[in-house]
Tab-separated table of C-alpha atoms and ligand atoms in Angstrom:
chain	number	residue	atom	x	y	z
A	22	UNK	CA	-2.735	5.641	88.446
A	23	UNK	CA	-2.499	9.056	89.733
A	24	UNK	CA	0.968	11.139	88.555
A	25	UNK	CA	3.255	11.063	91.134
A	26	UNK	CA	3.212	14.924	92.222
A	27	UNK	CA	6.526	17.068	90.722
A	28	UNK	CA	9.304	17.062	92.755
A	29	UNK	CA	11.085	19.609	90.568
A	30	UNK	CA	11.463	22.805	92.225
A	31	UNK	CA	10.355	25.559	89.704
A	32	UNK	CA	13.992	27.162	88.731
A	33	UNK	CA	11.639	30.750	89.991
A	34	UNK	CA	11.473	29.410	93.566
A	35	UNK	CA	14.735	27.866	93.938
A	36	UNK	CA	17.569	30.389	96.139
A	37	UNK	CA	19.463	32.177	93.794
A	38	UNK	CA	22.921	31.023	94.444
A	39	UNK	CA	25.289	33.404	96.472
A	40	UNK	CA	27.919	34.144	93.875
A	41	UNK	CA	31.378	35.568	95.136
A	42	UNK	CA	30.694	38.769	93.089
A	43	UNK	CA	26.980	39.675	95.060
A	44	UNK	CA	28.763	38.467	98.390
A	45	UNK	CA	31.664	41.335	96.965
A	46	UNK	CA	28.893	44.225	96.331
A	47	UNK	CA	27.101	43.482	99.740
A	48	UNK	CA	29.590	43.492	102.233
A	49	UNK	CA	31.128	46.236	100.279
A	50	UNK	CA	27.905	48.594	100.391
A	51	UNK	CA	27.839	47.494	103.820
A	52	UNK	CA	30.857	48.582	104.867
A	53	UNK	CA	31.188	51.761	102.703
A	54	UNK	CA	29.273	55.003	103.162
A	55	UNK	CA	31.285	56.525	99.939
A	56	UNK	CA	29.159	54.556	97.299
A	57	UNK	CA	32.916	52.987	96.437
A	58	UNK	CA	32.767	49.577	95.219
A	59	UNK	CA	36.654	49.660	94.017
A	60	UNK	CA	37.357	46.945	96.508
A	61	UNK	CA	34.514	44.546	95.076
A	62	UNK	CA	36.040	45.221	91.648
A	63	UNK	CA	39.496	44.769	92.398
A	64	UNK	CA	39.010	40.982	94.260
A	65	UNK	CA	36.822	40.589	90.885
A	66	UNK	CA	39.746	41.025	89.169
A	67	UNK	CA	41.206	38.346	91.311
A	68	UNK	CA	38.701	35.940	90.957
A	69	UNK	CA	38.712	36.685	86.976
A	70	UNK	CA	42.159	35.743	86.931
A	71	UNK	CA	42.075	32.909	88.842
A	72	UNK	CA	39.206	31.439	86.099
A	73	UNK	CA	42.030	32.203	83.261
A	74	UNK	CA	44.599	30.433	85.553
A	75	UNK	CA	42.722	27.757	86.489
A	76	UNK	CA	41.480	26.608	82.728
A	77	UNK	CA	45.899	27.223	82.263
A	78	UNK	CA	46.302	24.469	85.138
A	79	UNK	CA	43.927	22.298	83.611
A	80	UNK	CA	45.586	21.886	79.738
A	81	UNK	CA	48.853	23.006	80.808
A	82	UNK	CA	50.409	19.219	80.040
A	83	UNK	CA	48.666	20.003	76.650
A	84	UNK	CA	50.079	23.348	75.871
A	85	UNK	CA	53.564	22.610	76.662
A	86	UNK	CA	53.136	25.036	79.293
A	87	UNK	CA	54.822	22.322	81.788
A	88	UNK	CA	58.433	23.266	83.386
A	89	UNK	CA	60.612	26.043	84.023
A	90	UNK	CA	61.845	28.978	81.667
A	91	UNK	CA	65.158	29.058	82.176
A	92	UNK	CA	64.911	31.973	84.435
A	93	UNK	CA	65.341	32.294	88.139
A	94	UNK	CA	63.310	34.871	89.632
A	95	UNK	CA	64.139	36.750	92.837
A	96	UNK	CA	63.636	34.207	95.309
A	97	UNK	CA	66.575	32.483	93.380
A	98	UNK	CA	63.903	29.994	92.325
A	99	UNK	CA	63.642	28.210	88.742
A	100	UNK	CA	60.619	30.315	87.180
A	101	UNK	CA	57.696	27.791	86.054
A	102	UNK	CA	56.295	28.396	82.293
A	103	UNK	CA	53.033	28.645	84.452
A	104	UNK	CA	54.473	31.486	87.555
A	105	UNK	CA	55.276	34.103	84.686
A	106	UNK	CA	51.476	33.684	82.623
A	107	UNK	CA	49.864	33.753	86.650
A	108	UNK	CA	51.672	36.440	86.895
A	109	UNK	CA	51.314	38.135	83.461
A	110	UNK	CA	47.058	37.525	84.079
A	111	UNK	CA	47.294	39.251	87.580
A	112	UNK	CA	48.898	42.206	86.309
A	113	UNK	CA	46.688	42.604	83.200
A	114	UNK	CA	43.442	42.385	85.281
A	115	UNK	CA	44.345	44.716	88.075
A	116	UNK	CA	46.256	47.104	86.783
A	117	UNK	CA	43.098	47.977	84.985
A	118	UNK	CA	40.731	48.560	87.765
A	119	UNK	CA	40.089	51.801	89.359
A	120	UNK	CA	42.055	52.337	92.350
A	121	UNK	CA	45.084	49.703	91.826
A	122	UNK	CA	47.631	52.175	92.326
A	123	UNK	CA	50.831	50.359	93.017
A	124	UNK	CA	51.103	46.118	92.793
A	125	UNK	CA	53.818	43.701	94.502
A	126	UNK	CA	54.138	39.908	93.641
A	127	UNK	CA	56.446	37.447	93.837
A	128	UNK	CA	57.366	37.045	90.721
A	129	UNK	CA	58.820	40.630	90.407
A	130	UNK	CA	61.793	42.156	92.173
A	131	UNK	CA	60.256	45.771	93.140
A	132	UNK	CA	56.748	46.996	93.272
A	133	UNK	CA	54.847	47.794	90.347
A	134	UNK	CA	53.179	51.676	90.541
A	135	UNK	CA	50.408	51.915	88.091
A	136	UNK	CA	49.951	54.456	85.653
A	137	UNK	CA	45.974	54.243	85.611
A	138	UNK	CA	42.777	55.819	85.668
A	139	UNK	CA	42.962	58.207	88.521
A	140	UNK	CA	41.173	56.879	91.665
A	141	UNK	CA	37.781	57.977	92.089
A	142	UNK	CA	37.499	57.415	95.794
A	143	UNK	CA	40.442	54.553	97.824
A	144	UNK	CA	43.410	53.839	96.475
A	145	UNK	CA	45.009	50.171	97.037
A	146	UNK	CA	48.221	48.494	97.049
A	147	UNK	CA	47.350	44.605	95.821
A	148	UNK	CA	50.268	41.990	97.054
A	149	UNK	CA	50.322	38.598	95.220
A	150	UNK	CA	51.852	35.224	94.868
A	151	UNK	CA	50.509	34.180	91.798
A	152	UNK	CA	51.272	30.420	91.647
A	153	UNK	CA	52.458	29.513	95.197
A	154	UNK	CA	53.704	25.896	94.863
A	155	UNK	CA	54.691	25.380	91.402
A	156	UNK	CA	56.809	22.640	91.861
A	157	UNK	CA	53.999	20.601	92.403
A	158	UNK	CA	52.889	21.292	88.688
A	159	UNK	CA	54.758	18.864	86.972
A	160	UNK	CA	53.466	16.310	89.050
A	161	UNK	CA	49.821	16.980	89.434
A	162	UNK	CA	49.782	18.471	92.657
A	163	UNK	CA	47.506	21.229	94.242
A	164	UNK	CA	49.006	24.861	93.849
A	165	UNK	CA	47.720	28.213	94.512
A	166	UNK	CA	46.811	32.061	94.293
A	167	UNK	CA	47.730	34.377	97.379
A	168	UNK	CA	46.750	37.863	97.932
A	169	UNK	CA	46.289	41.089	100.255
A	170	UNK	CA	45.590	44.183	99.513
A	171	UNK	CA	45.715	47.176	101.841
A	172	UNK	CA	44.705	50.987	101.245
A	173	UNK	CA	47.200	53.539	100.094
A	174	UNK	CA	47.536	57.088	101.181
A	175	UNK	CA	48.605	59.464	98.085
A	176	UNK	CA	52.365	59.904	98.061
A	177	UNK	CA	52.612	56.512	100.278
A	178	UNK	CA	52.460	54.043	97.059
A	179	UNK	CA	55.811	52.335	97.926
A	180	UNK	CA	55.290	52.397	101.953
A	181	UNK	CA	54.810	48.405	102.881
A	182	UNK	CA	52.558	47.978	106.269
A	183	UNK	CA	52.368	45.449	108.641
A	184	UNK	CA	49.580	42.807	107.881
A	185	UNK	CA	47.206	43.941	110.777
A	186	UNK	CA	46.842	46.841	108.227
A	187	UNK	CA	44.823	44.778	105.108
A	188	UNK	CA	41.315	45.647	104.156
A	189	UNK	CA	40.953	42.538	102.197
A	190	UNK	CA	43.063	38.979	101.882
A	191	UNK	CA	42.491	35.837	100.294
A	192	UNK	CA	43.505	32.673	98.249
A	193	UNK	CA	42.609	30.592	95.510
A	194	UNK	CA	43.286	26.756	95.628
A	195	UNK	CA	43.488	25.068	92.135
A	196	UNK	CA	43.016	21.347	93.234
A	197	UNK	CA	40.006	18.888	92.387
A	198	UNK	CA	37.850	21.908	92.494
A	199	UNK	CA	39.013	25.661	92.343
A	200	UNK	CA	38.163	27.297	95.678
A	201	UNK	CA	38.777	30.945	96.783
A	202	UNK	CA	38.476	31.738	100.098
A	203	UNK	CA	38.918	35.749	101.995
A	204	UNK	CA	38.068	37.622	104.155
A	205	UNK	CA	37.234	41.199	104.647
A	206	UNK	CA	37.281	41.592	108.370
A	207	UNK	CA	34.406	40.190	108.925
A	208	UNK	CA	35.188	36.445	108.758
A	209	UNK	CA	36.016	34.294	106.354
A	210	UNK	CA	33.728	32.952	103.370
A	211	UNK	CA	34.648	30.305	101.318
A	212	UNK	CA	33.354	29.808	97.139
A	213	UNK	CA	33.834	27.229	95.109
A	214	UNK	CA	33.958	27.469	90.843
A	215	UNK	CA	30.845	26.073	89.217
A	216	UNK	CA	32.302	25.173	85.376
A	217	UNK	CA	28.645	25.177	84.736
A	218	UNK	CA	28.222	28.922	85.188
A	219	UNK	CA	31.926	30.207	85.558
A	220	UNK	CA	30.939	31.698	88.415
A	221	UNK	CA	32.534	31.089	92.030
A	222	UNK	CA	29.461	29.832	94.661
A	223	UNK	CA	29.676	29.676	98.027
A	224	UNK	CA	30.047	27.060	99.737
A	225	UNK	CA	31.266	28.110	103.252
A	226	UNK	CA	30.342	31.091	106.037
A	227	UNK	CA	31.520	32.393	108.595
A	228	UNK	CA	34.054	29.876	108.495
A	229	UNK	CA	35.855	28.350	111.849
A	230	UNK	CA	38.779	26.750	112.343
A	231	UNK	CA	38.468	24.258	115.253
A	232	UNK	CA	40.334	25.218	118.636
A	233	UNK	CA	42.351	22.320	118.747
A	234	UNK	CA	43.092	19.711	115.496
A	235	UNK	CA	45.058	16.345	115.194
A	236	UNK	CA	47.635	17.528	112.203
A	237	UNK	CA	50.807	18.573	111.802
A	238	UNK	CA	52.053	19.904	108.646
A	239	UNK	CA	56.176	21.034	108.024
A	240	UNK	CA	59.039	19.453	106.054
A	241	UNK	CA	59.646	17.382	108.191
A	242	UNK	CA	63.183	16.922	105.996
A	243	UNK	CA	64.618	20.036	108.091
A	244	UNK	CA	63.750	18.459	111.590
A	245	UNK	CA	67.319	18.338	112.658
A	246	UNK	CA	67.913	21.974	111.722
A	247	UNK	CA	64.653	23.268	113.558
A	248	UNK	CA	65.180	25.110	116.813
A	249	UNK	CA	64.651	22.454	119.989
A	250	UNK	CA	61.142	23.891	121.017
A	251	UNK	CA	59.899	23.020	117.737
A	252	UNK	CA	61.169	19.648	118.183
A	253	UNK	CA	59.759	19.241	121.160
A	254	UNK	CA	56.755	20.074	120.105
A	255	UNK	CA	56.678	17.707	117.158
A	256	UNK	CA	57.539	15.006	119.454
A	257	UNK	CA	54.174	15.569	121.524
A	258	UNK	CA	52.153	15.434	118.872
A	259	UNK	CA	53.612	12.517	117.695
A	260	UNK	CA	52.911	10.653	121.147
A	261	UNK	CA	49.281	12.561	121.588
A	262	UNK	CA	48.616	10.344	118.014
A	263	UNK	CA	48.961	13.735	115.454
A	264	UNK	CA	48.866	12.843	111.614
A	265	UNK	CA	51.398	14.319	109.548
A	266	UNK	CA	50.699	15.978	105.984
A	267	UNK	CA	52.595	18.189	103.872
A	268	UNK	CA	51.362	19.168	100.476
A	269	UNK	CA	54.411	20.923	99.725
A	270	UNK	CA	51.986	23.932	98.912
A	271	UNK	CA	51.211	26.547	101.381
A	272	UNK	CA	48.070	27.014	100.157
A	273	UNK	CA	47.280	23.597	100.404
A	274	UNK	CA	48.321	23.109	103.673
A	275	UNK	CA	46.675	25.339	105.181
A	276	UNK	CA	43.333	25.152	103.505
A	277	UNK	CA	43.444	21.602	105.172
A	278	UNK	CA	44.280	23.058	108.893
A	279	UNK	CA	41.658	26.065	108.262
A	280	UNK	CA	39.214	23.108	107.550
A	281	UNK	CA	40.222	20.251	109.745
A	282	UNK	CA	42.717	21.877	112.374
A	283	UNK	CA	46.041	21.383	113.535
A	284	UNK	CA	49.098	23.826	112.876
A	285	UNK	CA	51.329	24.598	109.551
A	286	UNK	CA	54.739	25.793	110.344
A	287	UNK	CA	57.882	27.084	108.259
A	288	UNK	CA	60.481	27.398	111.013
A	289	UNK	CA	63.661	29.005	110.892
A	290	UNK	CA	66.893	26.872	110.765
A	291	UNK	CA	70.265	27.401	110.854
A	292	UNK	CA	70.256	27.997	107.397
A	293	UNK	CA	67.352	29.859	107.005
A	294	UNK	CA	67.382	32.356	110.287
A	295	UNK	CA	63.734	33.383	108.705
A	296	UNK	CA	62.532	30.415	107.594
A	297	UNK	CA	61.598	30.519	103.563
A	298	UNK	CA	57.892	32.239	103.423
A	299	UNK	CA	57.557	36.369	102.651
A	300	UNK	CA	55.818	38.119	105.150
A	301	UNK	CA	53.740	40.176	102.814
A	302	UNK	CA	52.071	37.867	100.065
A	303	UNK	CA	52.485	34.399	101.947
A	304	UNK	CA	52.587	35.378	105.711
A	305	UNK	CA	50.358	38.400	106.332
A	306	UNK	CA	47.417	37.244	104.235
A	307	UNK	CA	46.965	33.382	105.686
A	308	UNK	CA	48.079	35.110	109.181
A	309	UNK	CA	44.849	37.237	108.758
A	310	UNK	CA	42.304	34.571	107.445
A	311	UNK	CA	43.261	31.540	110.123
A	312	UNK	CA	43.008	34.424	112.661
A	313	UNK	CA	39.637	36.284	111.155
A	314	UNK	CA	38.782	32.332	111.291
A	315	UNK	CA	39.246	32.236	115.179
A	316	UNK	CA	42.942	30.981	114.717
A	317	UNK	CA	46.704	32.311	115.477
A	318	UNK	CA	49.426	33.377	112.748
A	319	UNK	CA	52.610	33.787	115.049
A	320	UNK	CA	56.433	34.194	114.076
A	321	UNK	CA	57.552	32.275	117.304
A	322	UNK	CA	58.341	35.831	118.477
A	323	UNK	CA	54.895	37.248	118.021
A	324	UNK	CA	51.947	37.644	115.999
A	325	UNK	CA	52.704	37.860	112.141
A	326	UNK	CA	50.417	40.354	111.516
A	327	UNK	CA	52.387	42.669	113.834
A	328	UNK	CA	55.474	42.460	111.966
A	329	UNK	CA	56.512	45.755	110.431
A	330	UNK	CA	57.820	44.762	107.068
A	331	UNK	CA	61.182	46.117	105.707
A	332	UNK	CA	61.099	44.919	102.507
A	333	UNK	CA	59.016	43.589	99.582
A	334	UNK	CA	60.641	39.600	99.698
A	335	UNK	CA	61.479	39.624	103.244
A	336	UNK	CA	60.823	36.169	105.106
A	337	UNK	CA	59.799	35.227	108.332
A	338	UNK	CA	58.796	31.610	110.568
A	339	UNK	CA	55.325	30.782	109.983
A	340	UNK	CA	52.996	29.121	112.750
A	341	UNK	CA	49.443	29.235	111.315
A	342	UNK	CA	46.066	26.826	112.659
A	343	UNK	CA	44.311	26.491	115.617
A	344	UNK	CA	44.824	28.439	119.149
A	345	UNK	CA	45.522	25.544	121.399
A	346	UNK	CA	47.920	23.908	118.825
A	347	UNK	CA	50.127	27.312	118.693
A	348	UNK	CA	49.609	27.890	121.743
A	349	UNK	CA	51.260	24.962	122.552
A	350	UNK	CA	54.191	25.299	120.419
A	351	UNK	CA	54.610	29.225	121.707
A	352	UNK	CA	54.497	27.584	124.710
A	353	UNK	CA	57.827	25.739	123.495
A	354	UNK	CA	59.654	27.898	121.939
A	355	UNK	CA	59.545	30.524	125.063
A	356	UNK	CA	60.412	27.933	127.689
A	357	UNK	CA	64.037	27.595	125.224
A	358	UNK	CA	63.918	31.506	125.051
A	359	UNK	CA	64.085	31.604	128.802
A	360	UNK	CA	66.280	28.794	129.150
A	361	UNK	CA	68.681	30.578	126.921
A	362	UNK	CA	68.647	33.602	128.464
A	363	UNK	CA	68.461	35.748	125.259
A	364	UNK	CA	65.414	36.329	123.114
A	365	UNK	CA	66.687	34.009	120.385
A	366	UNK	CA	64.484	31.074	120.368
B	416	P6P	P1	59.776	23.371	101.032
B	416	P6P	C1	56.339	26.741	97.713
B	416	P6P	O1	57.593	26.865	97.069
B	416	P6P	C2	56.435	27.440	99.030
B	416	P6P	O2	56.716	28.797	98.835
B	416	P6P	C3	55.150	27.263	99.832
B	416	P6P	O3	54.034	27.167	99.029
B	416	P6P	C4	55.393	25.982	100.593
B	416	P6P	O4	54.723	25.949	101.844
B	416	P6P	C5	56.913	25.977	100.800
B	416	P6P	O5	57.468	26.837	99.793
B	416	P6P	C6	57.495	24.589	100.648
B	416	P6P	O6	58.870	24.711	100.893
B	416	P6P	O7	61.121	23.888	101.471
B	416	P6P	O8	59.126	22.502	102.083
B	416	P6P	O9	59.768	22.712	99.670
């Protein structure tokens, strides 16, 4: 009997995968006439980190590294064993790249301006939430790594600008699999970790959020404290048949509406004018993806990215997913703004 023929691809003529780090160098020599490749190197960093943070996640209920500290950070949140080493990895990786010059996360109360190697060619300003979600840790649940990094004019190391502003923005969701999706500016691409080669693949292009979705996602434990055009809104898509899921973990969350559709929203409530998300490493960088994705990131009062920030922690209502959806609930909160008579929603 003859052998049945090979249907092994030889490994030579099988596509090289498209690793995060050549995707990095590509769009960077693309995009810069300077020979620079700081950027690439810097959202390496990120990525490297996120590996270290991930295999963290993974053993953490083996390491003791479970719970809080005993610490409340600024937010005037309980500080997770697992926020200060995301944080601690973050810190060690960037501040050693060329052209980090000044760092801001979550986890710290003022920026960080770093004392390394002089910048070459562009100087950055990298924003982080390192662990956005950790109270899902103790219980399994999906957390993640935010980011956005804008260029830095010498002598403007401290100056924060408005999210429009970023050169590069991203996250990293540590769930089944760890994925890290950003953007650039030109679109949004999408990798996913192979253990095999601890590298991050790619697994989307180009990606597109659809114009219209069938989710909601908001605590909806604050409903009674939300402003009435959000609660009108939430009562349509209840009758038009929406689902309702909430992760409890931005990141989460809207991973699921970048993917499937459908709107995540913070709102503000009487307690919280500003809602409970910071503009400048939760806000500004999923504003820019869902938008660079073909969606909207609005404050109720206007596009997030527009905002011009006045301080490192400051908050502000977040309406991120797909145009029609926050179009919709824009749609809302203005028809209140004019009943009212006043621009307060
Ligand atoms: P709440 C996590 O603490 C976080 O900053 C975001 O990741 C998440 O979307 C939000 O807060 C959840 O807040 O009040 O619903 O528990």
């Amino acid at each position: 009997m003859a052998e049945p023929a090979s249907v092994v691809v030889p490994l030579r003529n099988r596509p090289a995968p498209q690793t995060l780090q050549n995707h990095l160098l590509a769009a960077e020599r693309a995009a810069r006439t300077d020979g620079s490749r700081s950027l690439s190197w810097i959202v390496s960093a990120i990525s490297s980190a996120s590996k270290v943070i991930a295999a963290r996640l993974r053993t953490a209920g083996l390491d003791g590294n479970l719970g809080a500290v005993g610490e409340v950070n600024v937010q005037g949140e309980d500080q997770q064993a697992l926020d200060v080493i995301a944080d601690e990895v973050l810190i060690q990786e960037l501040q050693a790249r060329e052209g980090v010059v000044v760092l801001g996360s979550e986890e710290n109360d003022d920026l960080i301006v770093v004392d390394g190697p002089p910048a070459q060619g562009c100087r950055y300003a990298v924003l982080f939430d390192p662990l956005d979600g950790s109270s899902n840790l103790d219980v399994g649940g999906s957390v993640g790594t935010i980011f956005s990094i804008y260029e830095v004019a010498p002598g403007e190391e401290t100056n924060l600008q408005a999210g429009r502003r970023q050169v590069a923005a991203g996250y990293v969701l540590y769930g089944p699999s760890t994925i890290f999706v950003m953007t650039l500016g030109d679109g949004v691409d999408m990798f996913v970790l192979d253990p095999a080669i601890g590298n991050y693949v790619r697994a989307g292009e180009k990606v597109r959020i659809p114009r219209r979705g069938k989710i909601y996602s908001v605590n909806e434990a604050n409903v009674e404290g939300f402003p009435a055009g959000y609660r009108r809104f939430l009562d349509n898509c209840r009758r038009q048949g929406y689902g309702s899921r909430y992760a409890g973990a931005m990141v989460a969350d809207v991973h699921r509406v970048l993917l499937k559709g459908g709107v995540f929203l913070y709102p503000p409530t009487a307690l919280a004018p500003n809602g409970k998300l910071r503009l400048m490493y939760e806000a500004n960088p999923m504003a820019w993806l869902v938008e660079q994705a073909g969606g909207r990131g609005d404050t109720g009062s206007g596009d997030i990215l527009d905002v011009e920030p006045g301080s490192l922690h400051e908050r502000v209502p977040v309406i991120l997913g797909s145009p029609q959806d926050v179009a919709a609930l824009c749609a809302e909160i203005a028809r209140d703004r004019h009943s009212n008579g006043n621009g307060n929603a």
